[in-house]
Amino acid sequence: MLTLIGPVAQLLPLDDLPAHGPITDEQLRIIANGGILVRDGRVVAVGEFGHLEKSKNTFLQPEESFVQRQPDPQSVLLPGFIDCHTHICFAGSRARDFALRNAGSSYLEIAKAGGGIQDTVQATRKAEEAQLAKLTFQRAVRAMQSGVTTVEVKTGYGLDPQHEMKQLRAIQQANRPEGPELIPTCLAAHVVPKDFGGSPAAYLDMLVEDVLPEVKNYVKENPRLDIFIEQEAFTPALAKSYLLRAKSMGFDLTVHADQFNPGGSQVAVEVGALSADHLEASGPEEIALLAKSDTVAVALPGASLGLGVGFTPARKLLDAGAILAIASDWNPGSAPMGDLLTQASILATYEKLTTAEVLAGLTTRAARALGLNDRGMLKPGALADFSLFPTNDYREILYHQGQMKPREVLRKFST
């Protein structure tokens, strides 16, 4: 069946924006009185509604039926947002950590005192697989209500073969048609668990031997792997060796980089990682390195808000020529808010990002961070993932700082 959706006040395909560097709002292609033709979950054509309506017969296949779907004409239609960095598969709460941070304790101090990631590891290990799947799905649906149609979800709260695989299975169970598409990433190299009893190097060896083969066998297409490069986790040298071994096994790579100390972004670029995420501690050298690479710089404003630290130097990264994506980092410790659109709007205010740069960071550039070329834009062949916002001016969406929610979010629309 061929479906024509429209007309809408404005349709922004976001299909012709540059991959690197700054973007002005004048570079946005805005189709007034726009429409979109869709078949079997894929975009067939995008354009002015009247033109699509008149030329629909040229797109119809033999014996194919046609239907028109008319939303509220005072709508802005955008590609579905992509949250390319989350940790939403977890159990438990870290409200105690949040209170301690607000009272003056640092993230690293709390971790050394028994809080932090290890606290969530214990709660997640205790949770049944079905409970984890339910919690993950609930959070994913909440993200979708803000226009997110693809969510990357990390493991990393299992930290042994049994519980890492439990997390992966829970993510798969939560990946349901009525929610956003979930993209799993193995973050077994989050930290060394307390009960391991060996060195960080020995732990990474164990992952390569006992965990990664299972993950590779379970995630058949484009398995993804992440590592936390930081004082409390893994050194750049250890991380680079681990990442190269994983790459030789067929994993796509991403890195938790430069959150508190620099060093991780250099590793990410050297191993050809798809993205380097966090970057709050990145300085001029790290910015220049990322700008010369195809590694996507992923800003995580939710972590800055949760920890009370400075934002990723997004403006400097863009001006240097980097690819900037924006993600929520939704996790129980440092970024519990989980509202991607609110966070992106706040980041834009502090870092002076254009609306075009923010929209690209939530769509086309976020897709690059996941190695996906079939979403984040509306063009023939792309997934029919899009949202309809209740306004006739796209600028209103960021202006309301996340409080304007879509009136409708459609993933792989087909009927």
Tab-separated table of C-alpha atoms in Angstrom:
chain	number	residue	atom	x	y	z
A	1	MET	CA	0.000	0.000	0.000
A	2	LEU	CA	1.163	3.493	-0.873
A	3	THR	CA	0.294	6.150	1.718
A	4	LEU	CA	0.427	9.904	1.259
A	5	ILE	CA	0.746	11.814	4.526
A	6	GLY	CA	0.022	15.515	4.592
A	7	PRO	CA	-0.277	18.340	4.086
A	8	VAL	CA	1.742	19.767	6.983
A	9	ALA	CA	2.849	23.347	7.546
A	10	GLN	CA	6.550	22.497	7.366
A	11	LEU	CA	8.487	19.354	6.526
A	12	LEU	CA	12.248	19.249	7.152
A	13	PRO	CA	13.898	16.287	5.371
A	14	LEU	CA	17.405	17.012	6.810
A	15	ASP	CA	18.809	14.962	3.937
A	16	ASP	CA	21.302	17.417	2.507
A	17	LEU	CA	23.162	18.749	5.545
A	18	PRO	CA	26.964	18.568	5.737
A	19	ALA	CA	28.457	15.800	7.865
A	20	HIS	CA	31.259	17.917	9.352
A	21	GLY	CA	31.409	21.307	10.972
A	22	PRO	CA	28.970	24.164	11.554
A	23	ILE	CA	25.511	24.430	9.993
A	24	THR	CA	23.536	27.634	9.639
A	25	ASP	CA	19.765	27.664	9.862
A	26	GLU	CA	19.718	29.016	6.311
A	27	GLN	CA	21.042	25.629	5.167
A	28	LEU	CA	17.867	23.885	6.318
A	29	ARG	CA	15.548	22.856	3.495
A	30	ILE	CA	12.030	23.632	4.662
A	31	ILE	CA	9.164	22.327	2.538
A	32	ALA	CA	6.043	24.404	3.124
A	33	ASN	CA	2.737	22.561	2.703
A	34	GLY	CA	4.805	19.394	2.732
A	35	GLY	CA	3.930	15.761	2.249
A	36	ILE	CA	5.552	12.344	2.343
A	37	LEU	CA	4.833	9.133	0.431
A	38	VAL	CA	5.451	5.904	2.348
A	39	ARG	CA	5.346	2.205	1.497
A	40	ASP	CA	6.128	-0.767	3.773
A	41	GLY	CA	7.960	1.290	6.373
A	42	ARG	CA	10.150	3.157	3.875
A	43	VAL	CA	10.037	6.624	2.384
A	44	VAL	CA	9.093	6.705	-1.287
A	45	ALA	CA	9.138	10.461	-1.904
A	46	VAL	CA	9.165	13.768	-0.040
A	47	GLY	CA	7.995	17.121	-1.387
A	48	GLU	CA	5.262	19.686	-1.705
A	49	PHE	CA	1.959	17.997	-0.936
A	50	GLY	CA	0.080	19.195	-4.006
A	51	HIS	CA	2.812	17.929	-6.310
A	52	LEU	CA	2.918	14.519	-4.612
A	53	GLU	CA	-0.860	14.232	-4.772
A	54	LYS	CA	-0.922	14.980	-8.502
A	55	SER	CA	1.976	12.655	-9.322
A	56	LYS	CA	1.059	9.749	-7.037
A	57	ASN	CA	0.211	7.481	-9.970
A	58	THR	CA	3.829	7.533	-11.073
A	59	PHE	CA	4.761	5.918	-7.737
A	60	LEU	CA	1.967	3.328	-7.614
A	61	GLN	CA	2.914	-0.270	-8.339
A	62	PRO	CA	0.591	-2.573	-10.331
A	63	GLU	CA	-2.539	-3.455	-8.341
A	64	GLU	CA	-1.300	-1.412	-5.369
A	65	SER	CA	-3.863	0.414	-3.265
A	66	PHE	CA	-3.509	4.053	-2.276
A	67	VAL	CA	-4.595	5.877	0.861
A	68	GLN	CA	-4.171	9.422	2.108
A	69	ARG	CA	-3.551	10.165	5.784
A	70	GLN	CA	-4.241	13.725	6.811
A	71	PRO	CA	-2.692	14.905	10.083
A	72	ASP	CA	-3.360	18.300	11.633
A	73	PRO	CA	-2.144	20.708	8.915
A	74	GLN	CA	-0.600	22.964	11.581
A	75	SER	CA	2.235	20.498	12.155
A	76	VAL	CA	5.977	20.306	11.624
A	77	LEU	CA	7.176	16.932	10.365
A	78	LEU	CA	10.735	15.912	11.305
A	79	PRO	CA	12.770	12.709	10.994
A	80	GLY	CA	12.667	10.609	14.151
A	81	PHE	CA	15.324	11.559	16.689
A	82	ILE	CA	18.144	9.121	17.455
A	83	ASP	CA	19.474	8.811	21.000
A	84	CYS	CA	22.876	7.302	20.253
A	85	HIS	CA	24.131	6.847	23.847
A	86	THR	CA	22.013	5.480	26.720
A	87	HIS	CA	22.243	3.021	29.625
A	88	ILE	CA	18.500	2.420	30.093
A	89	CYS	CA	18.801	-1.331	30.804
A	90	PHE	CA	19.274	-1.214	34.580
A	91	ALA	CA	17.561	-1.844	37.908
A	92	GLY	CA	17.695	0.149	41.117
A	93	SER	CA	18.167	3.826	41.909
A	94	ARG	CA	21.106	6.081	42.659
A	95	ALA	CA	19.184	8.856	44.409
A	96	ARG	CA	21.664	8.556	47.288
A	97	ASP	CA	24.538	9.348	44.906
A	98	PHE	CA	22.678	12.365	43.567
A	99	ALA	CA	22.112	13.717	47.075
A	100	LEU	CA	25.784	13.181	47.982
A	101	ARG	CA	26.949	15.006	44.856
A	102	ASN	CA	24.681	17.935	45.642
A	103	ALA	CA	26.133	17.973	49.155
A	104	GLY	CA	29.646	18.297	47.758
A	105	SER	CA	30.991	14.803	47.088
A	106	SER	CA	32.549	14.139	43.677
A	107	TYR	CA	31.598	11.363	41.258
A	108	LEU	CA	34.933	9.621	41.885
A	109	GLU	CA	34.663	9.993	45.665
A	110	ILE	CA	31.225	8.383	45.652
A	111	ALA	CA	32.514	5.519	43.508
A	112	LYS	CA	35.452	4.880	45.846
A	113	ALA	CA	33.040	4.828	48.815
A	114	GLY	CA	30.986	2.004	47.293
A	115	GLY	CA	28.421	3.981	45.340
A	116	GLY	CA	28.410	4.671	41.654
A	117	ILE	CA	28.384	2.033	38.945
A	118	GLN	CA	29.041	-0.866	41.333
A	119	ASP	CA	25.801	-0.076	43.183
A	120	THR	CA	23.801	-0.387	39.969
A	121	VAL	CA	25.686	-3.579	39.072
A	122	GLN	CA	24.422	-5.258	42.244
A	123	ALA	CA	20.823	-4.160	41.638
A	124	THR	CA	20.912	-5.209	37.980
A	125	ARG	CA	22.416	-8.596	38.748
A	126	LYS	CA	19.637	-9.267	41.256
A	127	ALA	CA	16.879	-8.312	38.811
A	128	GLU	CA	15.134	-10.991	36.776
A	129	GLU	CA	15.557	-10.817	33.019
A	130	ALA	CA	11.846	-10.132	32.485
A	131	GLN	CA	11.961	-7.264	34.984
A	132	LEU	CA	14.952	-5.717	33.206
A	133	ALA	CA	13.165	-6.024	29.868
A	134	LYS	CA	10.065	-4.340	31.291
A	135	LEU	CA	12.050	-1.459	32.793
A	136	THR	CA	14.011	-0.971	29.569
A	137	PHE	CA	10.861	-0.934	27.456
A	138	GLN	CA	9.159	1.574	29.771
A	139	ARG	CA	12.102	3.956	29.491
A	140	ALA	CA	12.285	3.482	25.722
A	141	VAL	CA	8.602	4.342	25.341
A	142	ARG	CA	9.123	7.469	27.429
A	143	ALA	CA	11.915	8.493	25.052
A	144	MET	CA	9.644	7.878	22.079
A	145	GLN	CA	7.082	10.291	23.480
A	146	SER	CA	9.633	13.047	22.812
A	147	GLY	CA	10.166	12.009	19.193
A	148	VAL	CA	12.957	9.437	19.593
A	149	THR	CA	12.557	6.471	17.231
A	150	THR	CA	15.990	4.828	17.653
A	151	VAL	CA	17.741	4.280	20.995
A	152	GLU	CA	21.207	2.837	21.544
A	153	VAL	CA	21.236	0.776	24.775
A	154	LYS	CA	24.406	-0.326	26.548
A	155	THR	CA	25.022	-3.266	28.815
A	156	GLY	CA	27.693	-2.688	31.461
A	157	TYR	CA	25.756	-3.342	34.647
A	158	GLY	CA	26.322	-7.103	34.487
A	159	LEU	CA	30.130	-7.226	34.244
A	160	ASP	CA	30.377	-10.995	34.029
A	161	PRO	CA	29.430	-13.421	31.239
A	162	GLN	CA	26.127	-14.485	32.797
A	163	HIS	CA	24.744	-11.054	33.580
A	164	GLU	CA	26.063	-9.261	30.492
A	165	MET	CA	24.184	-11.767	28.355
A	166	LYS	CA	21.131	-11.321	30.574
A	167	GLN	CA	21.216	-7.626	29.790
A	168	LEU	CA	21.549	-8.266	26.052
A	169	ARG	CA	18.552	-10.609	26.112
A	170	ALA	CA	16.536	-8.060	28.098
A	171	ILE	CA	17.342	-5.384	25.507
A	172	GLN	CA	16.198	-7.704	22.736
A	173	GLN	CA	12.932	-8.446	24.578
A	174	ALA	CA	12.350	-4.711	25.026
A	175	ASN	CA	12.877	-4.092	21.291
A	176	ARG	CA	9.183	-4.147	20.384
A	177	PRO	CA	7.352	-2.640	17.388
A	178	GLU	CA	5.331	-0.268	19.557
A	179	GLY	CA	8.485	1.356	20.931
A	180	PRO	CA	11.636	2.814	19.379
A	181	GLU	CA	14.163	0.519	17.755
A	182	LEU	CA	16.831	-0.491	20.270
A	183	ILE	CA	20.471	-0.846	19.175
A	184	PRO	CA	22.484	-2.900	21.710
A	185	THR	CA	26.089	-2.110	22.658
A	186	CYS	CA	28.306	-4.308	24.834
A	187	LEU	CA	29.836	-2.188	27.611
A	188	ALA	CA	31.170	-5.095	29.657
A	189	ALA	CA	34.333	-2.947	29.965
A	190	HIS	CA	32.512	-0.360	32.084
A	191	VAL	CA	34.580	-0.907	35.242
A	192	VAL	CA	36.236	-3.934	36.851
A	193	PRO	CA	33.602	-5.532	39.101
A	194	LYS	CA	34.426	-5.808	42.790
A	195	ASP	CA	34.147	-9.583	42.761
A	196	PHE	CA	36.560	-10.179	39.871
A	197	GLY	CA	39.726	-10.426	41.948
A	198	GLY	CA	42.184	-9.627	39.164
A	199	SER	CA	43.786	-6.681	37.428
A	200	PRO	CA	42.058	-4.497	34.825
A	201	ALA	CA	44.222	-6.159	32.147
A	202	ALA	CA	43.164	-9.623	33.305
A	203	TYR	CA	39.519	-8.546	33.307
A	204	LEU	CA	39.744	-7.347	29.711
A	205	ASP	CA	41.427	-10.633	28.741
A	206	MET	CA	38.497	-12.481	30.319
A	207	LEU	CA	36.042	-10.389	28.299
A	208	VAL	CA	37.847	-11.160	25.047
A	209	GLU	CA	37.891	-14.872	25.801
A	210	ASP	CA	34.545	-15.439	27.525
A	211	VAL	CA	32.143	-12.566	26.795
A	212	LEU	CA	32.821	-11.126	23.351
A	213	PRO	CA	32.449	-14.447	21.482
A	214	GLU	CA	29.023	-14.924	23.106
A	215	VAL	CA	27.997	-11.380	22.264
A	216	LYS	CA	29.186	-11.783	18.677
A	217	ASN	CA	27.181	-14.989	18.338
A	218	TYR	CA	24.078	-13.366	19.827
A	219	VAL	CA	24.135	-10.037	17.973
A	220	LYS	CA	24.361	-11.251	14.396
A	221	GLU	CA	24.518	-7.914	12.569
A	222	ASN	CA	26.925	-5.070	13.381
A	223	PRO	CA	27.769	-5.959	16.988
A	224	ARG	CA	28.876	-2.895	18.940
A	225	LEU	CA	31.389	-2.515	21.748
A	226	ASP	CA	32.230	0.294	24.172
A	227	ILE	CA	34.786	0.907	26.937
A	228	PHE	CA	35.070	3.516	29.702
A	229	ILE	CA	38.507	5.147	29.572
A	230	GLU	CA	38.979	6.880	32.904
A	231	GLN	CA	40.810	6.776	36.231
A	232	GLU	CA	38.306	4.493	37.918
A	233	ALA	CA	37.992	2.261	34.864
A	234	PHE	CA	40.612	1.556	32.149
A	235	THR	CA	43.747	3.341	30.993
A	236	PRO	CA	44.121	4.489	27.381
A	237	ALA	CA	46.803	1.849	26.714
A	238	LEU	CA	44.680	-1.033	28.025
A	239	ALA	CA	41.632	0.272	26.227
A	240	LYS	CA	43.397	0.565	22.885
A	241	SER	CA	44.599	-3.033	23.028
A	242	TYR	CA	41.107	-4.253	23.968
A	243	LEU	CA	39.418	-2.233	21.239
A	244	LEU	CA	41.784	-3.466	18.551
A	245	ARG	CA	41.170	-7.067	19.592
A	246	ALA	CA	37.431	-6.471	19.488
A	247	LYS	CA	37.710	-4.792	16.099
A	248	SER	CA	39.521	-7.846	14.731
A	249	MET	CA	36.545	-9.916	15.908
A	250	GLY	CA	34.160	-7.763	13.850
A	251	PHE	CA	32.859	-5.286	16.429
A	252	ASP	CA	31.991	-1.680	15.657
A	253	LEU	CA	33.614	0.539	18.273
A	254	THR	CA	32.619	3.473	20.424
A	255	VAL	CA	34.377	4.952	23.450
A	256	HIS	CA	33.500	6.735	26.697
A	257	ALA	CA	36.154	9.412	26.273
A	258	ASP	CA	37.492	12.513	28.056
A	259	GLN	CA	34.748	12.663	30.671
A	260	PHE	CA	36.989	13.689	33.563
A	261	ASN	CA	40.450	13.452	32.008
A	262	PRO	CA	41.668	13.616	28.384
A	263	GLY	CA	43.139	10.598	26.619
A	264	GLY	CA	40.122	8.612	25.509
A	265	SER	CA	39.363	10.631	22.387
A	266	GLN	CA	42.857	9.989	21.029
A	267	VAL	CA	42.312	6.249	21.454
A	268	ALA	CA	38.919	6.515	19.743
A	269	VAL	CA	40.420	8.212	16.699
A	270	GLU	CA	43.424	5.873	16.535
A	271	VAL	CA	41.272	2.711	16.516
A	272	GLY	CA	38.735	4.171	14.075
A	273	ALA	CA	35.824	4.239	16.522
A	274	LEU	CA	32.471	5.368	15.185
A	275	SER	CA	32.159	7.812	18.058
A	276	ALA	CA	33.864	9.318	21.090
A	277	ASP	CA	31.263	10.166	23.721
A	278	HIS	CA	31.300	12.663	26.636
A	279	LEU	CA	34.341	14.897	25.883
A	280	GLU	CA	33.669	17.322	28.732
A	281	ALA	CA	37.422	17.345	29.474
A	282	SER	CA	38.521	17.689	25.855
A	283	GLY	CA	40.973	20.498	25.192
A	284	PRO	CA	42.387	22.090	22.034
A	285	GLU	CA	44.485	19.030	21.097
A	286	GLU	CA	41.579	16.620	21.460
A	287	ILE	CA	39.251	18.930	19.551
A	288	ALA	CA	41.722	19.240	16.676
A	289	LEU	CA	42.193	15.478	16.567
A	290	LEU	CA	38.464	14.772	16.417
A	291	ALA	CA	37.925	17.492	13.817
A	292	LYS	CA	40.385	15.832	11.432
A	293	SER	CA	38.708	12.420	11.812
A	294	ASP	CA	35.409	10.760	10.918
A	295	THR	CA	34.855	9.779	14.552
A	296	VAL	CA	31.641	11.432	15.705
A	297	ALA	CA	31.951	13.627	18.799
A	298	VAL	CA	28.912	12.861	20.966
A	299	ALA	CA	27.905	15.476	23.520
A	300	LEU	CA	26.026	14.200	26.572
A	301	PRO	CA	24.458	17.245	28.234
A	302	GLY	CA	22.466	15.067	30.626
A	303	ALA	CA	25.691	14.008	32.335
A	304	SER	CA	26.794	17.621	32.713
A	305	LEU	CA	23.444	18.515	34.256
A	306	GLY	CA	23.483	15.472	36.531
A	307	LEU	CA	27.049	16.004	37.732
A	308	GLY	CA	27.053	19.805	37.765
A	309	VAL	CA	30.061	20.074	35.452
A	310	GLY	CA	30.780	21.944	32.235
A	311	PHE	CA	29.297	20.886	28.920
A	312	THR	CA	31.092	19.225	26.048
A	313	PRO	CA	32.792	22.051	24.063
A	314	ALA	CA	30.269	21.632	21.278
A	315	ARG	CA	30.767	25.048	19.689
A	316	LYS	CA	34.532	24.618	19.505
A	317	LEU	CA	34.184	21.105	18.086
A	318	LEU	CA	31.848	22.300	15.340
A	319	ASP	CA	33.932	25.339	14.478
A	320	ALA	CA	37.010	23.113	14.200
A	321	GLY	CA	35.165	20.886	11.719
A	322	ALA	CA	34.086	17.929	13.873
A	323	ILE	CA	30.922	15.859	13.484
A	324	LEU	CA	28.760	16.632	16.526
A	325	ALA	CA	25.920	14.414	17.726
A	326	ILE	CA	23.873	14.894	20.890
A	327	ALA	CA	22.640	12.064	23.126
A	328	SER	CA	21.042	11.766	26.559
A	329	ASP	CA	23.406	9.351	28.384
A	330	TRP	CA	20.256	8.264	30.266
A	331	ASN	CA	21.577	6.249	33.204
A	332	PRO	CA	20.775	5.829	36.907
A	333	GLY	CA	23.833	7.666	38.190
A	334	SER	CA	25.068	10.727	36.338
A	335	ALA	CA	22.183	11.356	33.885
A	336	PRO	CA	18.846	10.247	35.329
A	337	MET	CA	16.688	12.811	33.464
A	338	GLY	CA	16.600	10.982	30.148
A	339	ASP	CA	14.871	13.772	28.211
A	340	LEU	CA	16.935	14.174	25.054
A	341	LEU	CA	15.072	17.162	23.613
A	342	THR	CA	15.266	19.148	26.857
A	343	GLN	CA	18.979	18.429	27.203
A	344	ALA	CA	19.715	19.366	23.589
A	345	SER	CA	17.820	22.632	23.991
A	346	ILE	CA	19.814	23.528	27.099
A	347	LEU	CA	23.106	22.596	25.429
A	348	ALA	CA	22.180	24.843	22.498
A	349	THR	CA	21.667	27.787	24.853
A	350	TYR	CA	24.976	27.410	26.648
A	351	GLU	CA	27.080	26.414	23.630
A	352	LYS	CA	25.344	28.739	21.128
A	353	LEU	CA	24.324	26.049	18.671
A	354	THR	CA	22.062	26.838	15.754
A	355	THR	CA	18.752	25.045	15.469
A	356	ALA	CA	20.124	23.294	12.383
A	357	GLU	CA	23.148	22.037	14.331
A	358	VAL	CA	20.929	20.661	17.086
A	359	LEU	CA	18.541	18.953	14.674
A	360	ALA	CA	21.472	17.415	12.779
A	361	GLY	CA	22.964	16.294	16.093
A	362	LEU	CA	19.748	14.479	16.961
A	363	THR	CA	19.239	12.900	13.545
A	364	THR	CA	21.725	12.603	10.684
A	365	ARG	CA	24.887	12.937	12.761
A	366	ALA	CA	23.533	10.695	15.513
A	367	ALA	CA	22.864	8.059	12.858
A	368	ARG	CA	26.534	8.275	11.821
A	369	ALA	CA	27.546	7.641	15.437
A	370	LEU	CA	25.706	4.314	15.196
A	371	GLY	CA	26.959	3.490	11.705
A	372	LEU	CA	23.404	3.677	10.315
A	373	ASN	CA	22.618	5.210	6.932
A	374	ASP	CA	18.909	4.379	6.671
A	375	ARG	CA	17.514	6.907	9.170
A	376	GLY	CA	17.916	10.385	10.589
A	377	MET	CA	16.694	11.922	7.327
A	378	LEU	CA	13.676	11.674	5.060
A	379	LYS	CA	14.558	10.634	1.528
A	380	PRO	CA	13.618	7.764	-0.790
A	381	GLY	CA	14.633	4.439	0.754
A	382	ALA	CA	15.060	5.733	4.297
A	383	LEU	CA	13.049	4.315	7.175
A	384	ALA	CA	9.673	5.983	7.587
A	385	ASP	CA	10.531	7.181	11.101
A	386	PHE	CA	9.166	10.652	11.836
A	387	SER	CA	7.365	12.889	14.304
A	388	LEU	CA	4.665	15.518	13.948
A	389	PHE	CA	5.017	18.483	16.308
A	390	PRO	CA	2.020	20.727	17.113
A	391	THR	CA	3.326	23.949	15.562
A	392	ASN	CA	3.700	25.601	12.175
A	393	ASP	CA	7.254	26.854	12.903
A	394	TYR	CA	10.077	24.383	13.509
A	395	ARG	CA	11.899	26.906	15.711
A	396	GLU	CA	9.195	26.561	18.354
A	397	ILE	CA	10.395	23.034	19.180
A	398	LEU	CA	13.715	24.032	20.776
A	399	TYR	CA	12.241	27.306	22.010
A	400	HIS	CA	10.025	25.339	24.412
A	401	GLN	CA	13.099	23.445	25.707
A	402	GLY	CA	11.596	19.988	25.549
A	403	GLN	CA	8.141	20.916	26.806
A	404	MET	CA	6.598	20.731	23.329
A	405	LYS	CA	6.026	17.044	22.686
A	406	PRO	CA	5.081	15.554	19.317
A	407	ARG	CA	1.400	14.986	18.732
A	408	GLU	CA	2.369	11.777	16.931
A	409	VAL	CA	5.495	9.640	16.572
A	410	LEU	CA	5.620	7.032	13.817
A	411	ARG	CA	8.264	4.310	13.448
A	412	LYS	CA	8.558	2.328	10.222
A	413	PHE	CA	5.136	3.638	9.232
A	414	SER	CA	3.469	1.354	6.733
A	415	THR	CA	-0.338	1.785	6.841
